[in-house]
Amino acid sequence: MSDQILEVRNLKKYFPTKKGMLHAVDDVSFSIEKGSTMGLVGESGCGKSTVGRLILRLTEATDGEIRFYGEDIRRYDKAKMRHARRKIQIVFQDPYASLDGRKSVFESIAEPLLVQKIYHSKKETEEKVYELMETAGLARRLANSYPHELDGGRRQRVGIARALALNPDFLVLDEPVSALDVSIQAQVLNLMEKLQEKFGLTFLFISHDLSVVKHISDEIAVMYLGKIMEKAPCKELFAKPVHPYTQALLSAVPIPSIDYHVERMVLEGDVPSPIDPAPGCRFAGRCRFCKEKCRQEEPELKEIEKGHFAACHFAGVQ
């Protein structure tokens, strides 16, 4: 039996616009093993959050397969998908916007239990909510508080408790700490790691912050303009990045040392439009190693070394 809990094959999402088709996600494929964390990183607008929403079918894909435990959930009808969502949940980026301001902490966490009709008595639901609050590090006295009365860290803990309510196996974490202070980020990341170990959870961790992704991920996929540019185990990617875009991203990560110096790879030019993109490599216009072949032929995501993939004609030979 395969250890893969999720497999995404040739996933696409195109949005029609007045100027043409916007290629938000364009032929993305990856798989995640049970109990592991895949980090999905890239610049704002690269399509990483759209991938997360497609997996949960909050947005419907244009094409491709989303296999959860071997079954393509894109083929599920409404009733079957509703049941599947017990095992697939999401923690959103903005904990204030993702919570209903008219619902208390208790009501927000209890909502999925009531919608899915998990318990048949008020007492069972109440006990489960308080258990979830304790698991997420929320004091019981906050049960009747409302989102505007909480700080960002506590709001995000409410979102985490709500996501855990149905005992999921897989969580999409859509930039869950980007709206938080650095000290609170560390607390929430540590909480996620403890929960993963305790419940055997699998994460897709979406972020633009490579230092955060390094802290929590087993494998990392780097996205640019709807495409995966490079994918590798976390340590391998940081030690030996082979795609010019990944190299540029890593060179921009601040190093907390006055004695350590790194050559910054400054990307010139603007990000091209994702509307009806030109043939060739999406990164060609900003790549210092660009050749004529890059502008004419789109590179495939190919294996450079075992478990290390890159979409570049000249990956590893610069």
GROMACS .gro file of C-alpha atoms in nm:
model
  318
    1MET     CA    1   0.000   0.000   0.000
    2SER     CA    2   0.131   0.345  -0.094
    3ASP     CA    3   0.225   0.593   0.180
    4GLN     CA    4   0.089   0.877  -0.034
    5ILE     CA    5  -0.212   1.048   0.117
    6LEU     CA    6  -0.246   1.309  -0.160
    7GLU     CA    7  -0.144   1.306  -0.523
    8VAL     CA    8  -0.205   1.601  -0.753
    9ARG     CA    9  -0.174   1.530  -1.125
   10ASN     CA   10  -0.157   1.795  -1.399
   11LEU     CA   11  -0.372   2.036  -1.200
   12LYS     CA   12  -0.486   2.346  -1.389
   13LYS     CA   13  -0.696   2.650  -1.308
   14TYR     CA   14  -0.763   2.911  -1.575
   15PHE     CA   15  -0.974   3.220  -1.515
   16PRO     CA   16  -1.138   3.394  -1.813
   17THR     CA   17  -1.063   3.767  -1.839
   18LYS     CA   18  -1.134   4.034  -2.098
   19LYS     CA   19  -0.774   4.005  -2.221
   20GLY     CA   20  -0.763   3.624  -2.236
   21MET     CA   21  -0.724   3.321  -2.010
   22LEU     CA   22  -0.536   3.382  -1.686
   23HIS     CA   23  -0.323   3.074  -1.610
   24ALA     CA   24  -0.333   3.080  -1.228
   25VAL     CA   25  -0.225   2.716  -1.191
   26ASP     CA   26  -0.080   2.548  -1.497
   27ASP     CA   27  -0.004   2.175  -1.500
   28VAL     CA   28   0.105   2.130  -1.138
   29SER     CA   29   0.186   1.778  -1.011
   30PHE     CA   30   0.314   1.657  -0.673
   31SER     CA   31   0.243   1.402  -0.402
   32ILE     CA   32   0.259   1.412  -0.022
   33GLU     CA   33   0.335   1.117   0.204
   34LYS     CA   34   0.122   1.051   0.509
   35GLY     CA   35   0.249   1.225   0.822
   36SER     CA   36   0.484   1.459   0.633
   37THR     CA   37   0.481   1.830   0.546
   38MET     CA   38   0.525   1.973   0.199
   39GLY     CA   39   0.611   2.342   0.179
   40LEU     CA   40   0.478   2.531  -0.123
   41VAL     CA   41   0.660   2.861  -0.171
   42GLY     CA   42   0.679   3.144  -0.421
   43GLU     CA   43   0.612   3.512  -0.478
   44SER     CA   44   0.270   3.665  -0.423
   45GLY     CA   45   0.046   3.584  -0.718
   46CYS     CA   46   0.231   3.266  -0.822
   47GLY     CA   47  -0.078   3.050  -0.764
   48LYS     CA   48   0.020   2.869  -0.443
   49SER     CA   49  -0.293   2.964  -0.247
   50THR     CA   50  -0.507   2.871  -0.547
   51VAL     CA   51  -0.354   2.523  -0.535
   52GLY     CA   52  -0.466   2.491  -0.173
   53ARG     CA   53  -0.820   2.601  -0.255
   54LEU     CA   54  -0.835   2.363  -0.552
   55ILE     CA   55  -0.739   2.067  -0.333
   56LEU     CA   56  -1.033   2.140  -0.103
   57ARG     CA   57  -1.256   2.218  -0.402
   58LEU     CA   58  -1.333   2.561  -0.260
   59THR     CA   59  -1.245   2.659  -0.616
   60GLU     CA   60  -1.312   2.409  -0.894
   61ALA     CA   61  -1.015   2.308  -1.110
   62THR     CA   62  -1.015   2.352  -1.488
   63ASP     CA   63  -0.842   2.018  -1.539
   64GLY     CA   64  -0.632   1.756  -1.362
   65GLU     CA   65  -0.672   1.503  -1.082
   66ILE     CA   66  -0.673   1.541  -0.702
   67ARG     CA   67  -0.628   1.192  -0.557
   68PHE     CA   68  -0.693   1.162  -0.184
   69TYR     CA   69  -0.620   0.810  -0.059
   70GLY     CA   70  -0.612   0.704  -0.424
   71GLU     CA   71  -0.956   0.841  -0.520
   72ASP     CA   72  -1.003   1.142  -0.746
   73ILE     CA   73  -1.215   1.375  -0.532
   74ARG     CA   74  -1.290   1.590  -0.836
   75ARG     CA   75  -1.534   1.316  -0.935
   76TYR     CA   76  -1.719   1.326  -0.602
   77ASP     CA   77  -2.075   1.452  -0.596
   78LYS     CA   78  -2.183   1.713  -0.340
   79ALA     CA   79  -2.281   1.460  -0.071
   80LYS     CA   80  -1.961   1.256  -0.104
   81MET     CA   81  -1.744   1.569  -0.105
   82ARG     CA   82  -1.919   1.694   0.208
   83HIS     CA   83  -1.822   1.370   0.381
   84ALA     CA   84  -1.464   1.385   0.244
   85ARG     CA   85  -1.417   1.729   0.399
   86ARG     CA   86  -1.412   1.564   0.739
   87LYS     CA   87  -1.066   1.440   0.645
   88ILE     CA   88  -0.944   1.749   0.453
   89GLN     CA   89  -0.943   2.087   0.626
   90ILE     CA   90  -0.781   2.429   0.587
   91VAL     CA   91  -0.637   2.699   0.810
   92PHE     CA   92  -0.662   3.035   0.634
   93GLN     CA   93  -0.409   3.317   0.620
   94ASP     CA   94  -0.613   3.591   0.787
   95PRO     CA   95  -0.758   3.464   1.116
   96TYR     CA   96  -0.983   3.769   1.146
   97ALA     CA   97  -1.141   3.741   0.801
   98SER     CA   98  -1.185   3.362   0.826
   99LEU     CA   99  -1.388   3.382   1.149
  100ASP     CA  100  -1.747   3.504   1.167
  101GLY     CA  101  -1.742   3.819   1.380
  102ARG     CA  102  -2.093   3.742   1.506
  103LYS     CA  103  -1.994   3.403   1.648
  104SER     CA  104  -1.815   3.347   1.977
  105VAL     CA  105  -1.506   3.125   2.003
  106PHE     CA  106  -1.726   2.840   2.126
  107GLU     CA  107  -1.974   2.881   1.838
  108SER     CA  108  -1.697   2.901   1.574
  109ILE     CA  109  -1.535   2.577   1.691
  110ALA     CA  110  -1.870   2.400   1.736
  111GLU     CA  111  -1.996   2.494   1.388
  112PRO     CA  112  -1.832   2.208   1.189
  113LEU     CA  113  -1.950   1.958   1.453
  114LEU     CA  114  -2.307   2.081   1.411
  115VAL     CA  115  -2.296   2.102   1.032
  116GLN     CA  116  -2.162   1.747   1.000
  117LYS     CA  117  -2.392   1.623   1.280
  118ILE     CA  118  -2.106   1.452   1.463
  119TYR     CA  119  -2.272   1.448   1.806
  120HIS     CA  120  -2.635   1.410   1.902
  121SER     CA  121  -2.628   1.578   2.240
  122LYS     CA  122  -2.539   1.929   2.351
  123LYS     CA  123  -2.316   1.794   2.629
  124GLU     CA  124  -2.101   1.585   2.388
  125THR     CA  125  -2.055   1.886   2.159
  126GLU     CA  126  -1.963   2.109   2.453
  127GLU     CA  127  -1.706   1.860   2.585
  128LYS     CA  128  -1.548   1.828   2.238
  129VAL     CA  129  -1.524   2.207   2.195
  130TYR     CA  130  -1.349   2.251   2.529
  131GLU     CA  131  -1.116   1.963   2.443
  132LEU     CA  132  -1.029   2.132   2.111
  133MET     CA  133  -0.968   2.464   2.285
  134GLU     CA  134  -0.725   2.296   2.523
  135THR     CA  135  -0.551   2.118   2.235
  136ALA     CA  136  -0.503   2.451   2.050
  137GLY     CA  137  -0.378   2.628   2.363
  138LEU     CA  138  -0.689   2.839   2.425
  139ALA     CA  139  -0.804   2.909   2.782
  140ARG     CA  140  -1.159   2.799   2.859
  141ARG     CA  141  -1.244   3.152   2.977
  142LEU     CA  142  -1.222   3.267   2.612
  143ALA     CA  143  -1.517   3.050   2.504
  144ASN     CA  144  -1.764   3.341   2.501
  145SER     CA  145  -1.519   3.591   2.348
  146TYR     CA  146  -1.561   3.725   1.993
  147PRO     CA  147  -1.288   3.759   1.727
  148HIS     CA  148  -1.248   4.135   1.775
  149GLU     CA  149  -1.165   4.075   2.142
  150LEU     CA  150  -0.872   3.843   2.063
  151ASP     CA  151  -0.519   3.907   1.937
  152GLY     CA  152  -0.398   3.755   1.610
  153GLY     CA  153  -0.233   3.454   1.771
  154ARG     CA  154  -0.546   3.354   1.962
  155ARG     CA  155  -0.763   3.405   1.654
  156GLN     CA  156  -0.541   3.171   1.457
  157ARG     CA  157  -0.560   2.915   1.738
  158VAL     CA  158  -0.939   2.930   1.704
  159GLY     CA  159  -0.897   2.859   1.332
  160ILE     CA  160  -0.669   2.565   1.410
  161ALA     CA  161  -0.911   2.425   1.671
  162ARG     CA  162  -1.196   2.454   1.421
  163ALA     CA  163  -0.992   2.278   1.152
  164LEU     CA  164  -0.919   1.992   1.394
  165ALA     CA  165  -1.283   1.953   1.502
  166LEU     CA  166  -1.363   1.673   1.256
  167ASN     CA  167  -1.041   1.475   1.319
  168PRO     CA  168  -0.892   1.537   0.972
  169ASP     CA  169  -0.595   1.351   0.824
  170PHE     CA  170  -0.480   1.634   0.595
  171LEU     CA  171  -0.454   2.009   0.653
  172VAL     CA  172  -0.387   2.286   0.403
  173LEU     CA  173  -0.210   2.563   0.595
  174ASP     CA  174  -0.246   2.875   0.379
  175GLU     CA  175   0.017   3.118   0.510
  176PRO     CA  176  -0.110   3.057   0.866
  177VAL     CA  177   0.154   3.275   1.037
  178SER     CA  178   0.216   3.555   0.785
  179ALA     CA  179  -0.028   3.792   0.960
  180LEU     CA  180   0.128   3.732   1.304
  181ASP     CA  181   0.418   3.887   1.497
  182VAL     CA  182   0.745   3.693   1.487
  183SER     CA  183   0.722   3.570   1.848
  184ILE     CA  184   0.362   3.454   1.791
  185GLN     CA  185   0.466   3.289   1.463
  186ALA     CA  186   0.708   3.068   1.654
  187GLN     CA  187   0.436   2.969   1.903
  188VAL     CA  188   0.190   2.875   1.629
  189LEU     CA  189   0.454   2.681   1.430
  190ASN     CA  190   0.554   2.487   1.741
  191LEU     CA  191   0.187   2.413   1.805
  192MET     CA  192   0.143   2.280   1.451
  193GLU     CA  193   0.444   2.050   1.490
  194LYS     CA  194   0.312   1.914   1.821
  195LEU     CA  195  -0.032   1.853   1.669
  196GLN     CA  196   0.122   1.678   1.369
  197GLU     CA  197   0.316   1.445   1.598
  198LYS     CA  198   0.017   1.384   1.829
  199PHE     CA  199  -0.246   1.315   1.562
  200GLY     CA  200  -0.030   1.195   1.270
  201LEU     CA  201  -0.142   1.485   1.051
  202THR     CA  202  -0.022   1.560   0.699
  203PHE     CA  203   0.034   1.924   0.598
  204LEU     CA  204   0.054   2.128   0.280
  205PHE     CA  205   0.222   2.441   0.418
  206ILE     CA  206   0.182   2.739   0.184
  207SER     CA  207   0.407   3.040   0.243
  208HIS     CA  208   0.624   3.306   0.081
  209ASP     CA  209   0.869   3.296   0.374
  210LEU     CA  210   1.146   3.044   0.310
  211SER     CA  211   1.281   3.060   0.666
  212VAL     CA  212   0.939   2.958   0.800
  213VAL     CA  213   0.902   2.680   0.543
  214LYS     CA  214   1.250   2.548   0.628
  215HIS     CA  215   1.148   2.517   0.993
  216ILE     CA  216   0.846   2.294   0.931
  217SER     CA  217   0.878   2.117   0.592
  218ASP     CA  218   1.008   1.776   0.490
  219GLU     CA  219   0.989   1.861   0.119
  220ILE     CA  220   0.960   2.192  -0.063
  221ALA     CA  221   0.810   2.285  -0.401
  222VAL     CA  222   0.891   2.627  -0.547
  223MET     CA  223   0.624   2.789  -0.765
  224TYR     CA  224   0.656   3.068  -1.020
  225LEU     CA  225   0.372   3.201  -1.233
  226GLY     CA  226   0.151   2.892  -1.197
  227LYS     CA  227   0.430   2.637  -1.246
  228ILE     CA  228   0.648   2.433  -1.012
  229MET     CA  229   1.008   2.531  -1.085
  230GLU     CA  230   1.185   2.303  -0.838
  231LYS     CA  231   1.094   2.032  -0.587
  232ALA     CA  232   1.326   1.858  -0.344
  233PRO     CA  233   1.370   1.745   0.018
  234CYS     CA  234   1.406   2.049   0.244
  235LYS     CA  235   1.775   2.006   0.334
  236GLU     CA  236   1.866   1.926  -0.026
  237LEU     CA  237   1.688   2.235  -0.161
  238PHE     CA  238   1.862   2.471   0.082
  239ALA     CA  239   2.203   2.307   0.039
  240LYS     CA  240   2.199   2.265  -0.339
  241PRO     CA  241   1.931   2.465  -0.526
  242VAL     CA  242   1.961   2.410  -0.901
  243HIS     CA  243   1.694   2.637  -1.051
  244PRO     CA  244   1.796   3.004  -1.095
  245TYR     CA  245   1.469   3.123  -0.940
  246THR     CA  246   1.521   2.911  -0.627
  247GLN     CA  247   1.880   3.035  -0.605
  248ALA     CA  248   1.758   3.394  -0.619
  249LEU     CA  249   1.494   3.333  -0.350
  250LEU     CA  250   1.746   3.169  -0.117
  251SER     CA  251   2.001   3.445  -0.169
  252ALA     CA  252   1.742   3.695  -0.040
  253VAL     CA  253   1.686   3.512   0.291
  254PRO     CA  254   1.836   3.725   0.573
  255ILE     CA  255   2.122   3.556   0.764
  256PRO     CA  256   2.149   3.665   1.131
  257SER     CA  257   2.528   3.697   1.132
  258ILE     CA  258   2.763   3.991   1.072
  259ASP     CA  259   3.040   3.757   0.957
  260TYR     CA  260   2.837   3.570   0.695
  261HIS     CA  261   2.824   3.716   0.347
  262VAL     CA  262   2.625   3.584   0.054
  263GLU     CA  263   2.606   3.706  -0.305
  264ARG     CA  264   2.259   3.845  -0.365
  265MET     CA  265   2.101   3.743  -0.694
  266VAL     CA  266   1.891   4.045  -0.788
  267LEU     CA  267   1.612   3.956  -1.029
  268GLU     CA  268   1.574   4.219  -1.298
  269GLY     CA  269   1.261   4.291  -1.496
  270ASP     CA  270   0.896   4.246  -1.403
  271VAL     CA  271   0.698   3.928  -1.352
  272PRO     CA  272   0.535   3.855  -1.690
  273SER     CA  273   0.158   3.847  -1.726
  274PRO     CA  274  -0.008   3.510  -1.651
  275ILE     CA  275  -0.268   3.589  -1.918
  276ASP     CA  276  -0.203   3.367  -2.221
  277PRO     CA  277   0.170   3.329  -2.133
  278ALA     CA  278   0.424   3.317  -2.414
  279PRO     CA  279   0.589   2.987  -2.514
  280GLY     CA  280   0.904   2.879  -2.338
  281CYS     CA  281   1.012   2.902  -1.976
  282ARG     CA  282   0.800   3.133  -1.757
  283PHE     CA  283   1.114   3.257  -1.586
  284ALA     CA  284   1.313   3.328  -1.905
  285GLY     CA  285   1.267   3.706  -1.899
  286ARG     CA  286   1.427   3.738  -1.554
  287CYS     CA  287   1.689   3.463  -1.573
  288ARG     CA  288   2.056   3.554  -1.607
  289PHE     CA  289   2.131   3.215  -1.767
  290CYS     CA  290   1.858   3.245  -2.032
  291LYS     CA  291   1.936   3.106  -2.379
  292GLU     CA  292   1.730   3.111  -2.697
  293LYS     CA  293   1.606   2.758  -2.623
  294CYS     CA  294   1.450   2.886  -2.297
  295ARG     CA  295   1.233   3.135  -2.488
  296GLN     CA  296   1.111   2.876  -2.738
  297GLU     CA  297   1.071   2.548  -2.543
  298GLU     CA  298   0.901   2.503  -2.209
  299PRO     CA  299   1.119   2.291  -1.979
  300GLU     CA  300   0.971   1.981  -1.815
  301LEU     CA  301   0.992   1.918  -1.442
  302LYS     CA  302   1.260   1.649  -1.458
  303GLU     CA  303   1.457   1.457  -1.196
  304ILE     CA  304   1.810   1.599  -1.162
  305GLU     CA  305   1.908   1.374  -0.873
  306LYS     CA  306   1.708   1.120  -0.674
  307GLY     CA  307   1.404   1.304  -0.535
  308HIS     CA  308   1.526   1.641  -0.670
  309PHE     CA  309   1.328   1.784  -0.961
  310ALA     CA  310   1.373   2.106  -1.160
  311ALA     CA  311   1.202   2.266  -1.460
  312CYS     CA  312   1.507   2.412  -1.631
  313HIS     CA  313   1.689   2.318  -1.951
  314PHE     CA  314   2.024   2.388  -1.787
  315ALA     CA  315   1.957   2.296  -1.423
  316GLY     CA  316   2.271   2.195  -1.242
  317VAL     CA  317   2.507   2.296  -1.526
  318GLN     CA  318   2.539   2.672  -1.466
   0.00000   0.00000   0.00000
